[in-house]
Short mmCIF file of C-alpha atoms and ligand atoms in Angstrom, two decimals:
data_model
loop_
_atom_site.label_atom_id
_atom_site.label_comp_id
_atom_site.label_asym_id
_atom_site.label_seq_id
_atom_site.Cartn_x
_atom_site.Cartn_y
_atom_site.Cartn_z
CA MET A 1 -16.06 -22.95 -25.18
CA LYS A 2 -17.20 -19.47 -24.19
CA TRP A 3 -19.88 -20.72 -21.82
CA LEU A 4 -17.35 -23.09 -20.27
CA LEU A 5 -14.99 -20.20 -19.55
CA ALA A 6 -17.90 -18.23 -18.17
CA LEU A 7 -18.79 -21.14 -15.88
CA VAL A 8 -15.20 -21.52 -14.67
CA TYR A 9 -15.07 -17.78 -14.04
CA LEU A 10 -18.35 -17.90 -12.15
CA ILE A 11 -17.09 -20.73 -9.92
CA LEU A 12 -13.83 -18.92 -9.20
CA PHE A 13 -15.70 -15.67 -8.64
CA VAL A 14 -17.99 -17.28 -6.08
CA GLN A 15 -15.12 -19.01 -4.35
CA TYR A 16 -12.53 -16.30 -4.09
CA GLY A 17 -14.20 -12.96 -4.72
CA ILE A 18 -13.61 -10.65 -7.60
CA GLY A 19 -10.59 -10.90 -9.84
CA TRP A 20 -8.24 -12.90 -7.66
CA THR A 21 -7.37 -16.57 -7.73
CA SER A 22 -4.34 -18.11 -6.11
CA GLN A 23 -1.53 -18.71 -8.55
CA CYS A 24 0.70 -20.25 -5.96
CA SER A 25 1.00 -23.61 -7.68
CA ASP A 26 0.72 -22.19 -11.20
CA PRO A 27 3.99 -22.63 -13.10
CA HIS A 28 3.15 -19.53 -15.18
CA PRO A 29 1.71 -16.93 -12.83
CA LEU A 30 0.34 -13.66 -14.20
CA TRP A 31 2.55 -10.61 -13.66
CA PRO A 32 2.14 -8.33 -11.94
CA GLN A 33 0.11 -10.32 -9.42
CA ILE A 34 -3.35 -8.83 -8.88
CA HIS A 35 -3.82 -7.30 -5.44
CA ARG A 36 -6.48 -9.40 -3.73
CA GLU A 37 -9.98 -8.05 -3.20
CA TYR A 38 -11.88 -9.40 -0.16
CA GLU A 39 -15.57 -9.66 0.52
CA LYS A 40 -15.12 -7.62 3.65
CA ARG A 41 -12.40 -6.25 5.89
CA PRO A 42 -11.45 -8.82 8.55
CA ILE A 43 -11.34 -7.76 12.21
CA SER A 44 -7.67 -7.41 13.03
CA ASP A 45 -6.15 -9.75 15.61
CA PRO A 46 -6.19 -8.34 19.19
CA TYR A 47 -2.41 -8.94 19.20
CA CYS A 48 -2.06 -6.01 16.77
CA LYS A 49 -1.95 -2.77 18.68
CA ALA A 50 -0.99 0.68 17.48
CA GLY A 51 1.99 1.98 19.41
CA ILE A 52 3.11 5.63 19.30
CA ILE A 53 0.07 6.98 17.37
CA PRO A 54 -3.39 5.45 16.98
CA PHE A 55 -4.90 5.07 13.50
CA CYS A 56 -6.98 8.04 12.43
CA PRO A 57 -7.56 9.64 15.86
CA THR A 58 -9.65 12.58 14.60
CA GLY A 59 -11.32 10.75 11.71
CA LEU A 60 -14.97 10.57 10.77
CA PRO A 61 -16.70 7.31 11.81
CA SER A 62 -16.36 4.40 9.35
CA ASN A 63 -18.62 4.39 6.32
CA SER A 64 -19.95 7.88 6.96
CA MET A 65 -18.52 9.82 4.06
CA PRO A 66 -20.21 13.23 3.83
CA LYS A 67 -22.56 13.88 0.93
CA VAL A 68 -22.81 17.26 -0.81
CA GLY A 69 -25.26 18.97 -3.18
CA ASP A 70 -24.95 17.67 -6.75
CA SER A 71 -24.14 21.05 -8.24
CA ASP A 72 -21.75 22.18 -5.45
CA LEU A 73 -18.26 23.15 -6.55
CA LEU A 74 -15.25 21.45 -4.90
CA TYR A 75 -11.52 21.98 -5.34
CA VAL A 76 -9.25 18.93 -5.30
CA TYR A 77 -5.72 19.11 -3.87
CA ALA A 78 -2.75 16.74 -4.07
CA MET A 79 -0.76 16.77 -0.84
CA LYS A 80 2.60 15.35 0.22
CA ALA A 81 4.66 15.43 3.39
CA PRO A 82 7.82 13.60 4.48
CA VAL A 83 7.09 10.27 6.21
CA TRP A 84 7.40 10.48 10.00
CA GLU A 85 7.77 14.26 9.84
CA PHE A 86 6.67 14.57 13.47
CA LYS A 87 9.76 12.62 14.49
CA PHE A 88 12.37 13.27 11.80
CA GLY A 89 11.33 16.70 10.44
CA ASP A 90 12.26 16.94 6.77
CA LEU A 91 15.02 14.28 7.01
CA LEU A 92 13.19 11.61 4.99
CA LYS A 93 12.42 14.15 2.29
CA LYS A 94 16.14 14.05 1.48
CA PHE A 95 15.63 10.36 0.63
CA ASN A 96 12.40 11.14 -1.26
CA ILE A 97 10.35 9.15 1.24
CA MET A 98 7.06 11.03 1.05
CA HIS A 99 3.52 10.36 2.22
CA ASP A 100 0.61 11.19 -0.11
CA ALA A 101 -2.92 12.40 0.54
CA ILE A 102 -5.84 14.18 -1.12
CA GLY A 103 -7.63 17.31 0.07
CA PHE A 104 -11.06 18.67 -0.84
CA HIS A 105 -12.32 22.22 -0.41
CA HIS A 106 -16.11 22.56 -0.49
CA VAL A 107 -16.61 26.03 -1.97
CA PRO A 108 -20.21 26.78 -0.76
CA THR A 109 -19.33 26.19 2.92
CA GLY A 110 -15.55 26.78 2.88
CA LEU A 111 -15.09 23.43 4.63
CA ASN A 112 -11.96 21.39 3.99
CA MET A 113 -11.42 17.67 4.22
CA THR A 114 -8.30 15.49 4.18
CA MET A 115 -8.29 11.90 2.92
CA GLU A 116 -5.37 9.56 3.33
CA TRP A 117 -4.87 5.80 3.21
CA TYR A 118 -2.28 4.37 5.55
CA GLU A 119 -1.23 1.60 7.91
CA LEU A 120 -3.39 0.72 10.92
CA PHE A 121 -0.28 -0.28 12.91
CA GLN A 122 2.47 1.70 11.21
CA LEU A 123 4.72 0.94 8.28
CA PHE A 124 7.09 -1.48 9.94
CA ASN A 125 4.25 -3.78 10.93
CA CYS A 126 2.98 -3.78 7.33
CA THR A 127 6.41 -4.73 6.04
CA PHE A 128 7.53 -7.51 8.38
CA PRO A 129 5.63 -9.92 10.65
CA HIS A 130 6.17 -10.54 14.35
CA GLU A 131 7.67 -13.89 15.25
CA ARG A 132 5.69 -15.02 18.29
CA LYS A 133 7.64 -17.39 20.51
CA VAL A 134 4.74 -18.92 22.44
CA GLU A 135 2.40 -19.41 19.47
CA GLN A 136 5.42 -20.26 17.28
CA ASP A 137 3.99 -18.36 14.37
CA LEU A 138 4.46 -15.33 12.18
CA MET A 139 1.85 -12.70 13.00
CA TRP A 140 1.07 -10.00 10.46
CA CYS A 141 -0.44 -6.68 11.52
CA ASN A 142 -0.61 -5.42 7.95
CA GLN A 143 -3.96 -3.76 7.43
CA GLY A 144 -4.19 -0.37 5.79
CA ALA A 145 -7.26 1.85 5.51
CA ALA A 146 -8.70 5.18 4.49
CA CYS A 147 -8.78 7.92 7.10
CA ILE A 148 -11.01 10.93 6.49
CA TYR A 149 -10.98 14.02 8.68
CA MET A 150 -12.17 17.59 8.49
CA GLY A 151 -9.71 20.38 7.77
CA ILE A 152 -6.46 20.63 5.84
CA ASP A 153 -3.37 21.21 7.98
CA GLU A 154 -1.74 23.64 5.57
CA LYS A 155 1.49 24.02 7.52
CA HIS A 156 2.01 20.25 7.69
CA TRP A 157 1.66 19.75 3.93
CA LYS A 158 3.23 22.98 2.72
CA GLU A 159 6.29 23.44 4.92
CA ASN A 160 8.33 20.40 3.80
CA GLY A 161 6.00 18.98 1.19
CA THR A 162 3.39 19.87 -1.40
CA LEU A 163 -0.14 21.25 -1.41
CA VAL A 164 -1.28 21.88 -4.96
CA LYS A 165 -4.69 22.27 -6.57
CA VAL A 166 -5.14 19.62 -9.24
CA GLY A 167 -8.73 20.23 -10.35
CA GLU A 168 -12.32 21.28 -9.71
CA ILE A 169 -15.27 18.88 -9.51
CA ASN A 170 -18.99 19.06 -8.82
CA GLY A 171 -20.99 17.35 -6.08
CA THR A 172 -22.20 14.56 -8.36
CA ILE A 173 -18.62 13.45 -8.89
CA PHE A 174 -17.75 13.87 -5.21
CA ASN A 175 -20.74 11.80 -4.06
CA GLN A 176 -19.84 8.95 -6.42
CA PHE A 177 -16.27 9.15 -5.23
CA ALA A 178 -17.43 9.03 -1.59
CA MET A 179 -19.28 5.78 -2.27
CA TRP A 180 -16.23 4.31 -3.99
CA THR A 181 -14.05 5.28 -1.01
CA GLU A 182 -16.19 3.20 1.34
CA LEU A 183 -16.35 0.21 -1.00
CA ASP A 184 -12.59 0.30 -1.61
CA ASN A 185 -11.94 0.63 2.12
CA ASN A 186 -14.09 -2.39 2.91
CA THR A 187 -12.73 -4.70 0.22
CA PHE A 188 -8.98 -3.94 0.02
CA PRO A 189 -7.85 -4.28 3.64
CA PHE A 190 -4.14 -5.08 3.26
CA TYR A 191 -1.15 -2.79 2.87
CA GLU A 192 1.85 -3.68 0.72
CA THR A 193 5.11 -1.76 1.01
CA TRP A 194 7.19 -3.16 -1.81
CA THR A 195 7.34 -2.85 -5.55
CA VAL A 196 9.15 -5.87 -7.01
CA LYS A 197 10.68 -5.68 -10.48
CA GLU A 198 12.98 -7.66 -12.71
CA SER A 199 15.08 -4.62 -13.55
CA ARG A 200 14.61 -0.87 -13.85
CA GLN A 201 12.89 -1.24 -17.25
CA GLY A 202 11.85 -4.89 -16.86
CA VAL A 203 8.77 -6.84 -15.76
CA THR A 204 6.94 -5.72 -12.61
CA TRP A 205 6.25 -8.78 -10.44
CA PHE A 206 4.36 -6.99 -7.65
CA ASP A 207 2.87 -3.53 -7.29
CA PRO A 208 2.70 -1.81 -3.94
CA PHE A 209 -0.57 -1.02 -2.17
CA ASP A 210 0.17 2.03 -0.06
CA CYS A 211 -0.77 5.67 0.44
CA ALA A 212 0.45 6.63 -3.02
CA SER A 213 -1.36 3.70 -4.70
CA TRP A 214 -4.57 4.87 -3.04
CA VAL A 215 -4.10 8.46 -4.25
CA LEU A 216 -3.47 7.18 -7.78
CA ARG A 217 -6.55 4.91 -7.61
CA ALA A 218 -8.58 7.82 -6.27
CA PHE A 219 -7.47 10.19 -9.05
CA SER A 220 -8.29 7.60 -11.67
CA LYS A 221 -11.76 7.02 -10.14
CA LEU A 222 -12.43 10.79 -10.05
CA HIS A 223 -11.43 10.91 -13.70
CA GLU A 224 -13.73 8.00 -14.49
CA TYR A 225 -16.61 9.93 -12.84
CA GLY A 226 -15.92 12.93 -15.06
CA ALA A 227 -13.24 15.02 -13.29
CA THR A 228 -10.74 16.85 -15.45
CA PHE A 229 -7.30 17.49 -14.00
CA ASN A 230 -4.75 20.21 -14.54
CA THR A 231 -2.13 18.14 -16.32
CA SER A 232 0.46 20.92 -15.97
CA VAL A 233 0.83 19.80 -12.35
CA HIS A 234 3.63 17.24 -12.06
CA LEU A 235 3.57 14.80 -9.18
CA ASN A 236 6.17 12.20 -8.24
CA TYR A 237 5.52 9.23 -5.98
CA THR A 238 7.78 7.27 -3.64
CA LYS A 239 8.33 3.57 -4.26
CA ALA A 240 10.48 1.09 -2.34
CA VAL A 241 11.68 -1.21 -5.12
CA LEU A 242 13.22 -4.66 -4.79
CA TYR A 243 14.96 -6.15 -7.86
CA SER A 244 14.53 -9.86 -8.32
CA ASP A 245 14.48 -12.71 -10.83
CA GLN A 246 11.09 -14.39 -11.23
CA PRO A 247 9.55 -14.88 -7.77
CA MET A 248 8.48 -18.34 -6.65
CA CYS A 249 5.45 -18.97 -4.47
CA ILE A 250 6.31 -21.17 -1.50
CA GLY A 251 2.91 -21.49 0.16
CA ASN A 252 0.21 -19.50 1.87
CA ALA A 253 -0.42 -18.32 5.41
CA THR A 254 -1.40 -21.85 6.46
CA THR A 255 0.55 -24.19 4.19
CA VAL A 256 4.03 -22.78 4.98
CA TYR A 257 3.73 -24.29 8.46
CA GLN A 258 3.44 -27.79 6.96
CA ASN A 259 7.06 -27.80 5.78
CA VAL A 260 9.70 -27.39 8.49
CA THR A 261 12.37 -26.23 6.03
CA ILE A 262 10.14 -23.50 4.67
CA ILE A 263 8.83 -22.15 7.96
CA ASN A 264 12.34 -22.16 9.43
CA SER A 265 13.73 -20.20 6.47
CA LEU A 266 10.93 -17.67 6.84
CA LYS A 267 11.51 -17.30 10.57
CA LYS A 268 15.26 -16.94 10.06
CA PHE A 269 14.73 -14.26 7.44
CA TYR A 270 12.21 -12.26 9.45
CA SER A 271 14.37 -12.49 12.58
CA TYR A 272 16.59 -9.84 10.94
CA PHE A 273 13.68 -7.45 11.03
CA GLN A 274 12.33 -7.85 14.56
CA GLY A 275 12.31 -5.31 17.31
CA SER A 276 12.91 -2.16 15.33
CA GLN A 277 9.92 0.11 15.65
CA ASN A 278 9.51 1.61 12.22
CA LEU A 279 10.49 1.25 8.61
CA ALA A 280 11.95 4.74 8.47
CA GLU A 281 14.61 3.55 10.89
CA VAL A 282 15.17 0.41 8.84
CA LEU A 283 15.63 2.48 5.70
CA LEU A 284 18.00 4.76 7.54
CA HIS A 285 19.96 1.71 8.66
CA LEU A 286 19.70 -0.02 5.31
CA LEU A 287 23.44 -0.30 5.01
CA GLU A 288 23.39 -2.75 7.90
CA TYR A 289 21.04 -5.03 5.97
CA LEU A 290 22.78 -4.77 2.61
CA PRO A 291 25.48 -7.33 3.48
CA TYR A 292 22.63 -9.74 4.28
CA PHE A 293 20.99 -9.16 0.90
CA LEU A 294 24.34 -9.51 -0.86
CA MET A 295 25.25 -12.66 0.98
CA TYR A 296 22.00 -14.57 0.60
CA ASN A 297 20.42 -12.78 -2.38
CA ASN A 298 17.03 -13.59 -1.05
CA PHE A 299 13.96 -11.97 0.36
CA TYR A 300 10.55 -13.29 1.36
CA LEU A 301 7.54 -11.28 0.31
CA TYR A 302 4.07 -11.72 1.78
CA TYR A 303 1.38 -10.78 -0.76
CA ASN A 304 -2.31 -11.76 -0.88
CA ASP A 305 -1.78 -14.09 2.14
CA GLU A 306 0.93 -15.97 0.24
CA TYR A 307 4.69 -16.14 0.68
CA TRP A 308 6.95 -15.61 -2.32
CA HIS A 309 10.67 -16.24 -2.48
CA LEU A 310 12.52 -13.45 -4.29
CA PRO A 311 15.95 -14.26 -5.72
CA LEU A 312 17.28 -10.71 -5.38
CA LYS A 313 19.72 -9.28 -7.86
CA TYR A 314 21.63 -6.07 -8.47
CA PRO A 315 20.79 -3.26 -7.62
CA TYR A 316 18.81 -5.17 -4.94
CA ILE A 317 16.88 -2.29 -3.41
CA GLU A 318 16.15 1.28 -4.36
CA ILE A 319 13.91 4.17 -3.40
CA THR A 320 12.49 5.70 -6.57
CA TYR A 321 10.59 8.98 -6.91
CA ASP A 322 9.14 9.10 -10.39
CA GLU A 323 6.34 11.07 -11.93
CA VAL A 324 2.92 9.58 -12.58
CA PRO A 325 0.90 11.99 -14.75
CA LEU A 326 -2.58 13.04 -13.65
CA PRO A 327 -5.26 11.22 -15.67
CA SER A 328 -6.35 12.95 -18.85
C1 NAG B 401 3.43 -3.00 15.74
O1 NAG B 401 2.64 -4.07 16.23
C2 NAG B 401 2.99 -4.48 17.53
C3 NAG B 401 2.15 -5.70 17.86
O2 NAG B 401 0.80 -5.36 17.92
C4 NAG B 401 2.76 -3.34 18.52
O3 NAG B 401 3.16 -3.73 19.80
C5 NAG B 401 3.58 -2.12 18.07
O4 NAG B 401 3.29 -1.02 18.89
C6 NAG B 401 3.26 -1.78 16.64
N1 NAG B 401 4.17 -0.73 16.19
C7 NAG B 401 3.79 0.53 15.97
C8 NAG B 401 4.89 1.49 15.60
O5 NAG B 401 2.64 0.88 16.05
C1 NAG B 402 -11.76 2.37 6.75
O1 NAG B 402 -11.57 1.25 7.60
C2 NAG B 402 -10.94 1.55 8.83
C3 NAG B 402 -10.69 0.25 9.57
O2 NAG B 402 -11.86 -0.45 9.81
C4 NAG B 402 -11.84 2.53 9.60
O3 NAG B 402 -11.20 2.88 10.83
C5 NAG B 402 -12.07 3.79 8.76
O4 NAG B 402 -12.96 4.66 9.41
C6 NAG B 402 -12.65 3.42 7.41
N1 NAG B 402 -12.71 4.58 6.55
C7 NAG B 402 -13.84 5.01 5.96
C8 NAG B 402 -13.71 6.18 5.04
O5 NAG B 402 -14.92 4.47 6.12
C1 NAG B 403 9.84 20.74 8.39
O1 NAG B 403 11.21 20.36 8.57
C2 NAG B 403 11.91 21.12 9.52
C3 NAG B 403 13.38 20.70 9.48
O2 NAG B 403 13.52 19.33 9.77
C4 NAG B 403 11.27 20.92 10.90
O3 NAG B 403 11.94 21.71 11.87
C5 NAG B 403 9.79 21.34 10.83
O4 NAG B 403 9.15 21.08 12.05
C6 NAG B 403 9.08 20.56 9.70
N1 NAG B 403 7.72 21.07 9.53
C7 NAG B 403 6.64 20.44 9.99
C8 NAG B 403 5.31 21.07 9.69
O5 NAG B 403 6.69 19.38 10.63
C1 NAG B 404 -9.27 25.31 3.31
O1 NAG B 404 -8.06 25.02 2.63
C2 NAG B 404 -7.62 26.05 1.79
C3 NAG B 404 -6.39 25.53 1.07
O2 NAG B 404 -5.43 25.04 1.96
C4 NAG B 404 -7.35 27.31 2.62
O3 NAG B 404 -6.98 28.37 1.75
C5 NAG B 404 -8.58 27.69 3.43
O4 NAG B 404 -8.28 28.74 4.32
C6 NAG B 404 -9.09 26.50 4.24
N1 NAG B 404 -10.35 26.84 4.87
C7 NAG B 404 -10.65 26.46 6.12
C8 NAG B 404 -12.01 26.88 6.62
O5 NAG B 404 -9.88 25.83 6.81
C1 NAG B 405 -21.00 17.12 -12.79
O1 NAG B 405 -19.93 16.93 -13.74
C2 NAG B 405 -20.11 15.82 -14.59
C3 NAG B 405 -18.86 15.72 -15.48
O2 NAG B 405 -18.53 16.92 -16.08
C4 NAG B 405 -21.39 16.00 -15.42
O3 NAG B 405 -21.59 14.85 -16.22
C5 NAG B 405 -22.58 16.18 -14.46
O4 NAG B 405 -23.76 16.44 -15.20
C6 NAG B 405 -22.32 17.32 -13.50
N1 NAG B 405 -23.39 17.39 -12.51
C7 NAG B 405 -24.08 18.50 -12.29
C8 NAG B 405 -25.19 18.43 -11.26
O5 NAG B 405 -23.84 19.55 -12.86
C1 NAG B 406 -2.36 24.39 -13.67
O1 NAG B 406 -1.10 24.12 -13.04
C2 NAG B 406 -0.08 25.02 -13.40
C3 NAG B 406 1.22 24.51 -12.79
O2 NAG B 406 1.08 24.33 -11.41
C4 NAG B 406 -0.46 26.43 -12.95
O3 NAG B 406 0.55 27.34 -13.33
C5 NAG B 406 -1.80 26.83 -13.59
O4 NAG B 406 -2.22 28.08 -13.07
C6 NAG B 406 -2.85 25.77 -13.28
N1 NAG B 406 -4.06 26.06 -14.04
C7 NAG B 406 -5.25 26.18 -13.46
C8 NAG B 406 -6.40 26.41 -14.38
O5 NAG B 406 -5.41 26.10 -12.24
C1 NAG B 407 -3.92 -22.15 1.51
O1 NAG B 407 -3.88 -23.13 0.48
C2 NAG B 407 -4.66 -24.28 0.80
C3 NAG B 407 -4.36 -25.33 -0.26
O2 NAG B 407 -4.23 -24.76 -1.54
C4 NAG B 407 -6.11 -23.88 0.87
O3 NAG B 407 -6.92 -24.99 1.16
C5 NAG B 407 -6.29 -22.83 1.97
O4 NAG B 407 -7.61 -22.34 1.99
C6 NAG B 407 -5.35 -21.66 1.74
N1 NAG B 407 -5.34 -20.81 2.93
C7 NAG B 407 -5.39 -19.48 2.87
C8 NAG B 407 -5.30 -18.74 4.15
O5 NAG B 407 -5.49 -18.89 1.80
C1 NAG B 408 9.84 -28.63 1.86
O1 NAG B 408 10.28 -27.50 1.11
C2 NAG B 408 11.56 -27.70 0.56
C3 NAG B 408 12.02 -26.37 -0.03
O2 NAG B 408 11.06 -25.84 -0.90
C4 NAG B 408 11.49 -28.82 -0.46
O3 NAG B 408 12.77 -29.04 -1.05
C5 NAG B 408 11.03 -30.10 0.25
O4 NAG B 408 10.82 -31.13 -0.70
C6 NAG B 408 9.72 -29.86 0.99
N1 NAG B 408 9.42 -31.01 1.83
C7 NAG B 408 8.26 -31.62 1.81
C8 NAG B 408 8.10 -32.76 2.75
O5 NAG B 408 7.34 -31.26 1.06
C1 NAG B 409 10.13 13.37 -10.86
O1 NAG B 409 10.05 12.39 -11.87
C2 NAG B 409 10.64 12.76 -13.10
C3 NAG B 409 10.35 11.71 -14.15
O2 NAG B 409 9.88 10.50 -13.61
C4 NAG B 409 12.13 12.98 -12.89
O3 NAG B 409 12.74 13.37 -14.10
C5 NAG B 409 12.34 14.05 -11.82
O4 NAG B 409 13.71 14.20 -11.53
C6 NAG B 409 11.59 13.66 -10.55
N1 NAG B 409 11.67 14.76 -9.58
C7 NAG B 409 12.28 14.63 -8.38
C8 NAG B 409 12.20 15.81 -7.46
O5 NAG B 409 12.84 13.61 -8.04
#
């Protein structure tokens, strides 16, 4: 029996990559759904273009994480700033909509480095697709990635946010972490905005995959490599939560087009979320969408290249800002 399971696992592993198999037609899917790992990051469609600000303008080239001496001392910082601060100042802080990042200070040279994981084409594009009239399709521009640049913009993080030292590590740990950063960046290319839950205390159907998820993954990797954190530091993280009864998979990026009813429902739903430039504005205008949620009680989520129907229920949607302890 064991070898049979091993064989099945091996076949699935070879076919789909590590840890993910489609559960779209499975009547008993596993919850929360595993975020899909890919063999490599796909080249994004030329249709997807960054407006307003390009992704990572001052970043280091891809896959060129700096290496340091094994016994060098580094300080690790947790950093937060309100989303879209450059446009809205501290407004979104009042709604607890914060962006997360990590900073490193290399003690021997005094050099600083900022690391953040965010959307290639901004948050709105990672949350809703574009309905293209000519191609008659739904186009997603939903990649997210790690951006690494030298320096820590103290004013940016401190003035309306947080910049706090969470620990000290040596170069051995940093160098392992640097390798992980590249691997993670190359194999987890897609951003996911939403957390989907049954109720406040109930089952989690889907976890997000955003800047905060990256910071949490990064802290847990650093811990795995031997970092010890100052657990007196308390850090809360923003989540956009949808409340729903058990989600139902309705097809993947290709199969939804084979059923006119399904593709038309998807297009109708996403037509409510066209044209607006960013999610911050959507959240600010959430009241306008609430009647829609209340009337139809439904939402379509795109996760791991598959579409899920969410039968929404009270309280429908919420921004939470809860603590996640540092690993210990
Ligand atoms: C979202 O993607 C569209 C299509 O590529 C692009 O035109 C638009 O500028 C993007 N939005 C932002 C805020 O980058
Ligand atoms: C992660 O991937 C993006 C998109 O390809 C790239 O721009 C960025 O430089 C990469 N980051 C690292 C740390 O290699
Ligand atoms: C912090 O918020 C205030 C008030 O909205 C704004 O004037 C200021 O520019 C923000 N700071 C930064 C560094 O953006
Ligand atoms: C590095 O960051 C720390 C913490 O923000 C700051 O005290 C220091 O002045 C920075 N050093 C450089 C060279 O920017
Ligand atoms: C770095 O720290 C880790 C964890 O404490 C330890 O196992 C390792 O030996 C250290 N490396 C050096 C070069 O001191
Ligand atoms: C740990 O964090 C607490 C709370 O921020 C701070 O008061 C304390 O000085 C920190 N300890 C160390 C060793 O940095
Ligand atoms: C969608 O599902 C079909 C049938 O299960 C499968 O053949 C196809 O490879 C899947 N497409 C994607 C983009 O995952
Ligand atoms: C298309 O999808 C709808 C809704 O899920 C379903 O009721 C219908 O049977 C499907 N039609 C075909 C031809 O599969
Ligand atoms: C941070 O989270 C804790 C527990 O999750 C909560 O009690 C606290 O009010 C939160 N802080 C803020 C500023 O929301």
